[in-house]
CSV table of C-alpha atoms and ligand atoms in Angstrom, one decimal:
chain,number,residue,atom,x,y,z
A,1,MET,CA,-9.6,2.7,-1.9
A,2,GLU,CA,-7.8,-0.1,-0.3
A,3,GLY,CA,-8.1,-1.2,3.4
A,4,ASP,CA,-6.4,0.4,6.3
A,5,LYS,CA,-2.6,0.1,6.0
A,6,GLY,CA,-1.9,2.0,9.2
A,7,THR,CA,-1.0,5.6,10.0
A,8,VAL,CA,1.9,7.6,8.6
A,9,CYS,CA,3.1,11.1,9.4
A,10,LEU,CA,3.9,13.3,6.5
A,11,THR,CA,5.5,16.7,7.1
A,12,GLY,CA,4.9,19.6,4.6
A,13,GLY,CA,1.4,18.6,3.5
A,14,THR,CA,0.7,21.9,1.9
A,15,GLY,CA,3.6,21.6,-0.6
A,16,PHE,CA,3.7,20.3,-4.2
A,17,ILE,CA,5.0,16.8,-3.4
A,18,GLY,CA,3.4,16.7,0.1
A,19,SER,CA,-0.1,17.3,-1.1
A,20,TRP,CA,0.2,14.9,-4.0
A,21,LEU,CA,1.6,12.3,-1.7
A,22,ILE,CA,-1.3,12.7,0.8
A,23,ASN,CA,-3.7,12.0,-2.0
A,24,ARG,CA,-1.8,8.9,-3.0
A,25,LEU,CA,-1.5,7.6,0.6
A,26,LEU,CA,-5.2,8.1,1.1
A,27,GLN,CA,-6.0,6.2,-2.1
A,28,GLU,CA,-3.7,3.4,-1.1
A,29,GLY,CA,-5.4,2.9,2.2
A,30,TYR,CA,-3.2,4.8,4.7
A,31,SER,CA,-4.4,7.2,7.4
A,32,VAL,CA,-2.3,10.3,7.3
A,33,ARG,CA,-1.2,12.8,10.0
A,34,THR,CA,0.2,15.8,8.1
A,35,THR,CA,1.9,19.0,9.4
A,36,VAL,CA,1.3,22.5,8.2
A,37,ARG,CA,2.8,25.7,9.6
A,38,ALA,CA,0.8,27.5,12.3
A,39,ASP,CA,-1.8,29.9,11.0
A,40,PRO,CA,-2.8,31.9,14.1
A,41,GLU,CA,-5.3,34.0,12.2
A,42,ASN,CA,-6.9,31.0,10.5
A,43,LYS,CA,-6.6,32.5,7.1
A,44,ARG,CA,-5.1,29.6,5.3
A,45,ASP,CA,-7.5,27.6,3.0
A,46,LEU,CA,-6.7,23.9,3.4
A,47,THR,CA,-9.8,22.6,1.5
A,48,PHE,CA,-7.5,21.4,-1.2
A,49,LEU,CA,-6.4,18.8,1.4
A,50,THR,CA,-9.6,18.3,3.5
A,51,SER,CA,-11.7,17.8,0.3
A,52,LEU,CA,-9.5,14.9,-1.0
A,53,PRO,CA,-11.4,11.6,-1.2
A,54,GLY,CA,-11.1,9.8,2.2
A,55,ALA,CA,-9.7,12.9,3.9
A,56,ALA,CA,-12.7,13.4,6.2
A,57,GLU,CA,-12.0,10.0,7.9
A,58,LYS,CA,-8.3,9.5,7.4
A,59,LEU,CA,-6.5,12.8,7.3
A,60,LYS,CA,-5.5,14.7,10.4
A,61,ILE,CA,-3.8,18.1,10.2
A,62,PHE,CA,-1.3,19.3,12.9
A,63,SER,CA,0.7,22.5,13.3
A,64,ALA,CA,4.4,22.2,13.2
A,65,ASP,CA,7.4,24.3,12.2
A,66,LEU,CA,11.0,23.2,11.5
A,67,ASN,CA,12.2,26.1,13.6
A,68,ASP,CA,10.7,24.3,16.6
A,69,PRO,CA,11.6,20.6,16.1
A,70,ASN,CA,9.5,19.4,19.1
A,71,SER,CA,6.4,20.8,17.4
A,72,PHE,CA,6.3,17.6,15.3
A,73,ASP,CA,6.0,15.3,18.2
A,74,ALA,CA,2.2,15.2,18.3
A,75,ALA,CA,1.9,14.4,14.6
A,76,ILE,CA,4.6,11.6,14.8
A,77,GLU,CA,3.2,10.0,17.9
A,78,GLY,CA,1.6,6.6,17.0
A,79,SER,CA,2.7,6.8,13.3
A,80,LYS,CA,4.4,3.7,11.8
A,81,ALA,CA,6.6,5.9,9.6
A,82,VAL,CA,7.5,9.5,9.0
A,83,LEU,CA,7.7,10.9,5.5
A,84,HIS,CA,9.7,14.1,6.0
A,85,VAL,CA,8.9,16.3,3.0
A,86,ALA,CA,8.9,19.8,4.5
A,87,THR,CA,11.7,22.1,3.8
A,88,PRO,CA,12.1,25.8,3.1
A,89,LEU,CA,12.5,25.6,-0.7
A,90,SER,CA,13.8,28.5,-2.7
A,91,PHE,CA,15.2,28.7,-6.2
A,92,ASP,CA,15.6,32.4,-5.9
A,93,GLY,CA,19.4,32.5,-6.5
A,94,LYS,CA,19.4,31.3,-10.1
A,95,GLU,CA,22.7,30.1,-11.3
A,96,SER,CA,24.1,31.6,-14.5
A,97,LEU,CA,24.7,29.2,-17.4
A,98,GLU,CA,28.4,29.5,-16.7
A,99,ALA,CA,28.2,28.7,-13.0
A,100,VAL,CA,26.1,25.6,-13.6
A,101,THR,CA,28.5,24.5,-16.3
A,102,GLU,CA,31.4,25.0,-14.0
A,103,SER,CA,29.7,22.9,-11.4
A,104,ALA,CA,30.1,20.0,-13.8
A,105,ASN,CA,33.7,20.0,-12.5
A,106,THR,CA,32.4,18.6,-9.2
A,107,VAL,CA,31.3,15.5,-11.1
A,108,ILE,CA,34.7,14.1,-11.6
A,109,TYR,CA,34.9,10.9,-9.7
A,110,ASN,CA,38.0,8.8,-9.3
A,111,GLY,CA,39.6,10.8,-12.0
A,112,GLN,CA,36.9,9.9,-14.6
A,113,GLU,CA,34.1,12.0,-15.9
A,114,MET,CA,30.7,10.6,-15.1
A,115,ASP,CA,27.8,10.4,-17.5
A,116,MET,CA,25.4,9.4,-14.8
A,117,MET,CA,25.5,10.0,-11.1
A,118,ASP,CA,24.5,7.1,-8.8
A,119,GLU,CA,23.8,7.2,-5.1
A,120,SER,CA,27.6,7.3,-4.3
A,121,PHE,CA,27.7,10.9,-5.5
A,122,TRP,CA,27.2,13.6,-2.8
A,123,THR,CA,27.0,17.4,-3.3
A,124,ASP,CA,30.4,18.9,-2.6
A,125,VAL,CA,29.5,21.5,0.1
A,126,ASP,CA,32.9,23.2,-0.2
A,127,PHE,CA,32.4,23.7,-3.9
A,128,VAL,CA,28.9,25.0,-3.4
A,129,THR,CA,30.2,27.5,-0.8
A,130,GLN,CA,33.1,28.7,-2.9
A,131,LYS,CA,31.7,28.7,-6.4
A,132,LEU,CA,27.9,28.9,-6.6
A,133,ASN,CA,25.6,31.8,-6.0
A,134,PRO,CA,25.3,32.4,-2.2
A,135,LYS,CA,21.5,32.5,-2.5
A,136,THR,CA,21.5,28.8,-3.3
A,137,HIS,CA,23.8,27.8,-0.5
A,138,PRO,CA,21.1,27.4,2.3
A,139,TYR,CA,19.0,25.0,0.2
A,140,LEU,CA,21.8,22.9,-1.3
A,141,ILE,CA,23.8,22.7,1.9
A,142,SER,CA,20.9,22.1,4.3
A,143,LYS,CA,19.6,19.3,2.0
A,144,THR,CA,23.0,17.6,2.0
A,145,PHE,CA,23.5,17.9,5.8
A,146,THR,CA,19.9,16.8,6.5
A,147,GLU,CA,20.3,13.7,4.3
A,148,ARG,CA,23.5,12.7,6.0
A,149,ALA,CA,22.0,13.3,9.4
A,150,VAL,CA,18.9,11.2,8.7
A,151,LEU,CA,21.0,8.3,7.4
A,152,GLU,CA,23.4,8.4,10.4
A,153,PHE,CA,20.5,8.7,12.8
A,154,GLY,CA,18.9,5.6,11.3
A,155,THR,CA,22.2,3.6,11.6
A,156,GLN,CA,22.7,4.7,15.2
A,157,HIS,CA,19.2,3.9,16.3
A,158,GLY,CA,18.5,0.8,14.3
A,159,LEU,CA,15.8,2.6,12.2
A,160,ASP,CA,15.1,1.9,8.5
A,161,ALA,CA,16.0,5.4,7.3
A,162,VAL,CA,15.6,5.9,3.5
A,163,THR,CA,16.2,9.1,1.5
A,164,VAL,CA,14.6,9.7,-1.9
A,165,ASN,CA,16.5,12.0,-4.3
A,166,PRO,CA,14.2,13.0,-7.1
A,167,GLY,CA,15.3,15.0,-10.0
A,168,LEU,CA,13.3,18.1,-11.0
A,169,VAL,CA,9.7,17.2,-10.1
A,170,VAL,CA,7.2,18.1,-12.8
A,171,GLY,CA,3.6,17.4,-13.5
A,172,PRO,CA,0.1,18.5,-12.3
A,173,PHE,CA,-0.4,19.9,-8.9
A,174,ILE,CA,-3.2,20.3,-6.3
A,175,CYS,CA,-1.5,22.7,-4.0
A,176,PRO,CA,-2.6,26.4,-4.4
A,177,ARG,CA,0.9,27.8,-5.0
A,178,PHE,CA,2.7,27.5,-8.4
A,179,PRO,CA,5.4,24.9,-7.5
A,180,ASP,CA,8.9,26.2,-8.0
A,181,SER,CA,10.1,23.1,-9.8
A,182,VAL,CA,7.2,23.2,-12.2
A,183,ARG,CA,7.9,26.8,-12.9
A,184,SER,CA,11.6,26.0,-13.5
A,185,SER,CA,10.7,23.1,-15.8
A,186,LEU,CA,8.6,25.5,-17.9
A,187,ALA,CA,11.3,28.2,-18.1
A,188,LEU,CA,11.6,27.8,-21.8
A,189,VAL,CA,7.9,28.2,-22.3
A,190,LEU,CA,7.7,31.1,-19.8
A,191,GLY,CA,10.8,32.7,-21.3
A,192,ASN,CA,12.6,32.9,-17.9
A,193,ARG,CA,16.1,33.0,-19.3
A,194,SER,CA,17.7,33.2,-15.9
A,195,GLU,CA,16.5,29.7,-15.2
A,196,TYR,CA,17.8,28.0,-18.3
A,197,GLY,CA,21.0,27.2,-16.4
A,198,PHE,CA,19.1,24.7,-14.3
A,199,LEU,CA,18.0,22.8,-17.4
A,200,LEU,CA,21.3,22.1,-19.1
A,201,ASN,CA,20.9,18.3,-18.6
A,202,ILE,CA,18.2,17.9,-16.1
A,203,PRO,CA,17.0,14.7,-14.4
A,204,MET,CA,13.2,14.9,-14.2
A,205,VAL,CA,10.4,12.8,-12.7
A,206,HIS,CA,6.6,13.0,-12.6
A,207,VAL,CA,5.2,14.0,-9.2
A,208,ASP,CA,3.0,10.9,-9.1
A,209,ASP,CA,6.0,8.7,-9.7
A,210,VAL,CA,7.8,10.4,-6.8
A,211,ALA,CA,4.8,9.8,-4.6
A,212,ARG,CA,4.6,6.2,-5.7
A,213,ALA,CA,8.3,5.7,-5.0
A,214,HIS,CA,7.9,6.9,-1.4
A,215,ILE,CA,5.1,4.4,-0.9
A,216,PHE,CA,7.0,1.7,-2.7
A,217,LEU,CA,10.0,2.2,-0.4
A,218,LEU,CA,7.7,2.5,2.7
A,219,GLU,CA,6.3,-1.0,1.9
A,220,TYR,CA,9.6,-2.6,0.7
A,221,PRO,CA,11.0,-4.9,3.5
A,222,ASP,CA,14.2,-3.9,5.3
A,223,VAL,CA,15.0,-1.1,2.9
A,224,LYS,CA,17.7,1.5,3.9
A,225,GLY,CA,19.9,4.2,2.4
A,226,ARG,CA,19.6,6.6,-0.6
A,227,TYR,CA,17.5,6.2,-3.7
A,228,ASN,CA,17.7,8.4,-6.7
A,229,CYS,CA,14.3,8.8,-8.4
A,230,SER,CA,14.3,10.2,-12.0
A,231,SER,CA,12.7,8.7,-15.0
A,232,ASN,CA,14.2,11.0,-17.7
A,233,THR,CA,17.4,13.0,-18.0
A,234,ILE,CA,17.1,15.5,-20.8
A,235,SER,CA,19.5,18.1,-22.2
A,236,LEU,CA,18.5,21.7,-22.7
A,237,ASP,CA,18.5,21.4,-26.5
A,238,LYS,CA,16.5,18.2,-26.4
A,239,LEU,CA,14.0,19.7,-24.0
A,240,SER,CA,13.7,22.7,-26.3
A,241,GLU,CA,13.1,20.4,-29.3
A,242,PHE,CA,10.5,18.4,-27.2
A,243,LEU,CA,8.6,21.5,-26.1
A,244,ARG,CA,8.7,23.0,-29.6
A,245,GLY,CA,7.1,19.9,-30.9
A,246,LYS,CA,4.3,20.1,-28.4
A,247,TYR,CA,3.9,23.8,-27.8
A,248,PRO,CA,5.3,25.5,-31.0
A,249,GLU,CA,4.2,28.9,-29.9
A,250,SER,CA,6.4,28.8,-26.8
A,251,LEU,CA,10.1,29.1,-27.5
A,252,ALA,CA,13.2,29.6,-29.6
A,253,GLU,CA,15.7,26.9,-30.3
A,254,MET,CA,18.2,26.5,-27.3
A,255,LYS,CA,21.6,24.9,-27.1
A,256,GLY,CA,23.5,24.0,-24.0
A,257,PRO,CA,26.4,21.8,-22.8
A,258,LYS,CA,25.8,18.3,-21.5
A,259,LEU,CA,26.2,17.7,-17.8
A,260,PRO,CA,25.9,14.3,-16.0
A,261,GLY,CA,22.5,12.7,-15.5
A,262,VAL,CA,21.2,10.8,-12.5
A,263,SER,CA,20.9,7.1,-12.5
A,264,SER,CA,17.8,5.5,-10.8
A,265,LYS,CA,19.1,1.9,-11.4
A,266,LYS,CA,19.1,1.1,-7.6
A,267,LEU,CA,15.3,1.9,-7.3
A,268,LEU,CA,14.5,0.1,-10.6
A,269,GLY,CA,16.6,-2.8,-9.4
A,270,ILE,CA,14.3,-3.5,-6.5
A,271,GLY,CA,11.2,-3.6,-8.8
A,272,PHE,CA,10.0,0.0,-8.9
A,273,GLU,CA,8.6,1.1,-12.3
A,274,PHE,CA,8.0,4.7,-13.5
A,275,ASN,CA,4.5,5.1,-14.9
A,276,ASN,CA,5.1,8.5,-16.6
A,277,GLY,CA,7.5,10.1,-19.1
A,278,LEU,CA,8.1,13.6,-20.4
A,279,GLU,CA,4.7,13.7,-22.2
A,280,GLU,CA,2.7,13.1,-19.0
A,281,MET,CA,5.0,15.5,-16.9
A,282,PHE,CA,4.5,18.4,-19.3
A,283,ASP,CA,0.9,17.7,-20.3
A,284,GLY,CA,-0.1,17.6,-16.6
A,285,ALA,CA,2.0,20.7,-15.7
A,286,ILE,CA,0.8,22.8,-18.7
A,287,GLN,CA,-2.9,21.8,-18.2
A,288,CYS,CA,-2.7,22.8,-14.5
A,289,CYS,CA,-0.9,26.1,-15.3
A,290,LYS,CA,-3.5,27.0,-17.9
A,291,GLU,CA,-6.4,26.2,-15.5
A,292,ARG,CA,-4.8,28.4,-12.8
A,293,GLY,CA,-3.9,31.2,-15.2
A,294,TYR,CA,-0.1,30.8,-15.0
A,295,LEU,CA,0.1,30.2,-18.8
B,1,NAP,N1,10.2,19.9,-6.3
B,1,NAP,C1,11.4,19.4,-6.7
B,1,NAP,O1,11.8,19.4,-7.9
B,1,NAP,C2,12.2,18.7,-5.7
B,1,NAP,C3,13.4,18.0,-6.2
B,1,NAP,C4,14.2,17.3,-5.3
B,1,NAP,C5,13.8,17.3,-3.9
B,1,NAP,N2,12.7,18.0,-3.5
B,1,NAP,C6,12.4,18.0,-2.1
B,1,NAP,O2,11.1,17.6,-1.9
B,1,NAP,C7,10.5,18.2,-0.8
B,1,NAP,C8,9.2,18.9,-1.1
B,1,NAP,O3,9.5,19.8,-2.2
B,1,NAP,P1,8.3,20.6,-2.9
B,1,NAP,O4,8.7,20.8,-4.3
B,1,NAP,O5,7.0,19.9,-2.6
B,1,NAP,O6,8.4,22.0,-2.1
B,1,NAP,P2,7.2,23.0,-1.7
B,1,NAP,O7,6.0,22.9,-2.6
B,1,NAP,O8,7.9,24.3,-1.5
B,1,NAP,O9,6.8,22.4,-0.2
B,1,NAP,C9,7.6,22.6,0.9
B,1,NAP,C10,6.8,22.3,2.1
B,1,NAP,O10,7.6,22.5,3.2
B,1,NAP,C11,6.9,23.4,4.1
B,1,NAP,N3,7.8,24.2,4.9
B,1,NAP,C12,8.7,25.1,4.5
B,1,NAP,N4,9.3,25.7,5.5
B,1,NAP,C13,8.9,25.1,6.6
B,1,NAP,C14,9.2,25.2,8.0
B,1,NAP,N5,10.0,26.1,8.5
B,1,NAP,N6,8.5,24.4,8.9
B,1,NAP,C15,7.6,23.5,8.4
B,1,NAP,N7,7.3,23.3,7.1
B,1,NAP,C16,7.9,24.1,6.2
B,1,NAP,C17,6.0,24.2,3.2
B,1,NAP,O11,5.0,24.8,4.0
B,1,NAP,P3,4.3,26.1,3.6
B,1,NAP,O12,3.2,25.7,2.6
B,1,NAP,O13,3.8,26.7,4.8
B,1,NAP,O14,5.3,27.0,2.9
B,1,NAP,C18,5.6,23.2,2.2
B,1,NAP,O15,4.5,22.4,2.8
B,1,NAP,C19,11.6,19.2,-0.2
B,1,NAP,O16,12.3,18.5,0.8
B,1,NAP,C20,12.5,19.3,-1.4
B,1,NAP,O17,13.8,19.6,-1.1
B,1,NAP,C21,11.9,18.6,-4.4
């Protein structure tokens, strides 16, 4: 472990990305103040966090809930940065293949079809409201509004506000819950047909690379604005081929239309490097799922 790099606050420490990021921050020499939702009956087992190497000395856990914004004050107090990872995340309202295909229509920019979306592309909230399954509205719309609000707040108050936009985050996990994004990434293996629509041409990134990107941006001088963070964009048919090569028992051949990918050129342009590809994402995810009995 490296020396003390100061204290950061991380919201949502019980989640897939949050818990992995805590582990990485501790390894890199940070002290971490993380938030979890209140547990009045003290039933929640947080040993997956408190038993991490260095946690006894460098991890403090606070109660906070997004429904009560002031509840985060104590955790933020004295921190040199806030990594805001908590969000109510739900992929319940799965889009049909047709709906997702139709959403490709939003990716017409200046009259030209895009192969790759860079940071200038924003979710079209009107399109989401009018065309997509209402169950997905709260997540998609809240993420868009939150991101805009964070960046505007940074500009107004002279803060270095950075947003990280990962693709589908895949890989091993230390949180007790089966992460939604890992489950979706394995839809072809699990046979969850209703989730195939998500995978038509999906940008993906390993959870450790997402954690490293957060720390890289935290340490990069004078950085501001949006950063996409995806190492691989893969179409449904290629994903199917890749998984059949590795896990032949798992799935049938799948075909699907190609939608635009996500470009991480901006992040790579300031020197970030991805350490993992699809092999590491799926080997880590499948091994964890087998160990936990999900596969
Ligand atoms: N995973 C992906 O593929 C992906 C891709 C792009 C962006 N992201 C973003 O990355 C972040 C983390 O995602 P994840 O996959 O790690 O999700 P996750 O595993 O569901 O974790 C979400 C975290 O937010 C907390 N949370 C939920 N509602 C809350 C509330 N009302 N108040 C306080 N905390 C609350 C959860 O706490 P509990 O444990 O108490 O529920 C959990 O710690 C989210 O902002 C998500 O939008 C994720």
